[in-house]
Amino acid sequence: MADYRIRAYRDEDYEAVREVFAAGMSEYVPSLCLHVLKQPWVVLLLACTFCLLLASSRSLLLPVLALTLLLAVGRQLLGSCWSAYIERCLADDLRDIRATYMQSARSRFWVAEADDRVVGTAAVLPARAGRRELALKRVSVRKDYRGLGIATALCRTAVAFARQQQGCGALVLNTLMVQREARGLYERLGFRRDRRYVLPTLYGRLANCTVTEYRYELPAPR
């Protein structure tokens, strides 16, 4: 079992942090495709296409080839959309990690280090203006280092940090419908589901892109 340590982000971690995030998020593409494929309107579209082509061509080969092509094109489109989302994240808070996370007393970025390289990340930021909450973000662990308790240690480090912040009432986070393992981790750590909603965009509604919000309540000091 690899030994690891949790430490604060340093500037020399920049490329490794972005790589860990991008690689971790890219793993969700197959789950996303399967999720979209299960949507009723997609099933109806594929079934109608198959039946229409079968009736018009009187051949099984044409509808099978057409469905294969549709699935391949859909997989490519979903992969492109997901890659664009990753790029937006890299251009947002992960573009200048030090400025975003390390220059305020109420924000922080940590890395997990093992075998002399960065293998995991987690970060905390103020959640929303006017709210006494901090947001847990960018929790990710390299695939080869999962199952060692690294994600748990990173999350506990974030919870401990939030406890130290005066006036902080909760640590909150968002997960997508494809992040089942992450939701299990957060629930084991004591996070509770707060609310669930579909992204209010055309893509979000078409793909039934569901976001689940979690909260870890921090009792006020006595």
CSV table of C-alpha atoms in Angstrom, one decimal, residues 75-190:
chain,number,residue,atom,x,y,z
A,75,ARG,CA,-21.3,9.0,-28.2
A,76,GLN,CA,-19.0,11.5,-30.0
A,77,LEU,CA,-21.3,14.4,-29.3
A,78,LEU,CA,-21.6,13.6,-25.6
A,79,GLY,CA,-17.9,13.2,-25.3
A,80,SER,CA,-17.3,16.5,-27.0
A,81,CYS,CA,-19.8,18.3,-24.6
A,82,TRP,CA,-18.2,16.7,-21.6
A,83,SER,CA,-14.7,17.7,-22.8
A,84,ALA,CA,-16.0,21.3,-23.3
A,85,TYR,CA,-17.2,21.2,-19.6
A,86,ILE,CA,-13.8,20.0,-18.4
A,87,GLU,CA,-12.1,22.8,-20.4
A,88,ARG,CA,-14.5,25.4,-18.9
A,89,CYS,CA,-13.5,24.2,-15.4
A,90,LEU,CA,-9.8,24.3,-16.3
A,91,ALA,CA,-10.3,27.9,-17.6
A,92,ASP,CA,-12.3,28.9,-14.5
A,93,ASP,CA,-11.0,28.3,-10.9
A,94,LEU,CA,-8.3,25.9,-12.0
A,95,ARG,CA,-6.7,28.5,-14.3
A,96,ASP,CA,-5.1,30.4,-11.4
A,97,ILE,CA,-5.2,28.0,-8.5
A,98,ARG,CA,-3.2,30.2,-6.1
A,99,ALA,CA,-5.3,33.3,-6.8
A,100,THR,CA,-8.6,31.4,-6.4
A,101,TYR,CA,-7.8,29.2,-3.4
A,102,MET,CA,-4.7,30.3,-1.6
A,103,GLN,CA,-5.0,34.0,-1.1
A,104,SER,CA,-8.0,34.1,1.3
A,105,ALA,CA,-8.3,32.8,4.8
A,106,ARG,CA,-11.6,31.1,4.0
A,107,SER,CA,-10.4,29.1,1.0
A,108,ARG,CA,-7.8,26.4,0.5
A,109,PHE,CA,-6.5,23.8,-1.9
A,110,TRP,CA,-4.9,20.6,-0.9
A,111,VAL,CA,-3.1,17.8,-2.7
A,112,ALA,CA,-2.4,14.2,-1.7
A,113,GLU,CA,1.2,13.2,-2.5
A,114,ALA,CA,2.4,9.6,-2.9
A,115,ASP,CA,5.4,8.2,-4.7
A,116,ASP,CA,6.7,11.7,-5.1
A,117,ARG,CA,3.8,12.9,-7.2
A,118,VAL,CA,0.3,14.4,-6.8
A,119,VAL,CA,-2.3,11.7,-6.7
A,120,GLY,CA,-5.3,13.5,-5.3
A,121,THR,CA,-6.9,17.0,-4.9
A,122,ALA,CA,-9.6,18.8,-2.9
A,123,ALA,CA,-10.4,22.4,-2.3
A,124,VAL,CA,-12.7,24.7,-0.3
A,125,LEU,CA,-14.2,28.1,-1.3
A,126,PRO,CA,-16.9,30.3,0.1
A,127,ALA,CA,-20.2,28.9,-1.3
A,128,ARG,CA,-22.4,31.9,-2.1
A,129,ALA,CA,-22.5,35.5,-1.2
A,130,GLY,CA,-24.4,36.2,2.0
A,131,ARG,CA,-24.4,32.5,3.0
A,132,ARG,CA,-22.5,31.1,6.0
A,133,GLU,CA,-21.3,28.1,4.0
A,134,LEU,CA,-18.1,26.8,2.4
A,135,ALA,CA,-18.1,24.7,-0.7
A,136,LEU,CA,-16.1,21.5,-1.2
A,137,LYS,CA,-14.8,21.3,-4.7
A,138,ARG,CA,-12.4,19.5,-7.0
A,139,VAL,CA,-12.2,16.2,-5.1
A,140,SER,CA,-10.4,13.7,-7.3
A,141,VAL,CA,-7.9,10.9,-6.9
A,142,ARG,CA,-5.8,9.1,-9.6
A,143,LYS,CA,-7.4,5.8,-10.6
A,144,ASP,CA,-4.3,3.8,-9.6
A,145,TYR,CA,-4.4,5.2,-6.0
A,146,ARG,CA,-8.1,4.7,-5.2
A,147,GLY,CA,-9.1,2.4,-2.4
A,148,LEU,CA,-6.4,3.7,-0.1
A,149,GLY,CA,-8.5,6.2,1.8
A,150,ILE,CA,-7.0,9.2,0.0
A,151,ALA,CA,-10.4,10.8,-0.9
A,152,THR,CA,-11.6,10.2,2.6
A,153,ALA,CA,-8.5,11.9,4.1
A,154,LEU,CA,-8.9,14.8,1.7
A,155,CYS,CA,-12.5,15.3,2.6
A,156,ARG,CA,-11.8,15.1,6.3
A,157,THR,CA,-9.1,17.7,5.9
A,158,ALA,CA,-11.7,20.0,4.2
A,159,VAL,CA,-14.2,19.4,7.0
A,160,ALA,CA,-11.5,20.2,9.7
A,161,PHE,CA,-10.7,23.4,7.8
A,162,ALA,CA,-14.4,24.4,7.7
A,163,ARG,CA,-14.7,23.8,11.4
A,164,GLN,CA,-12.0,26.3,12.1
A,165,GLN,CA,-13.7,29.1,10.1
A,166,GLN,CA,-15.6,31.4,12.4
A,167,GLY,CA,-19.3,31.7,11.5
A,168,CYS,CA,-19.3,28.8,9.0
A,169,GLY,CA,-22.5,26.8,9.4
A,170,ALA,CA,-22.0,24.1,6.8
A,171,LEU,CA,-19.8,22.6,4.2
A,172,VAL,CA,-21.7,22.0,1.0
A,173,LEU,CA,-21.0,20.3,-2.3
A,174,ASN,CA,-22.7,19.3,-5.6
A,175,THR,CA,-22.6,16.0,-7.4
A,176,LEU,CA,-23.9,14.9,-10.8
A,177,MET,CA,-26.0,11.8,-11.4
A,178,VAL,CA,-23.0,9.8,-12.8
A,179,GLN,CA,-20.9,10.3,-9.7
A,180,ARG,CA,-22.4,7.4,-7.7
A,181,GLU,CA,-19.1,6.4,-5.9
A,182,ALA,CA,-18.5,10.0,-4.8
A,183,ARG,CA,-22.1,10.2,-3.4
A,184,GLY,CA,-21.4,7.0,-1.4
A,185,LEU,CA,-18.2,8.5,0.0
A,186,TYR,CA,-19.8,11.8,1.1
A,187,GLU,CA,-22.7,10.0,2.7
A,188,ARG,CA,-20.3,7.7,4.7
A,189,LEU,CA,-18.5,10.8,5.9
A,190,GLY,CA,-21.7,12.4,7.3
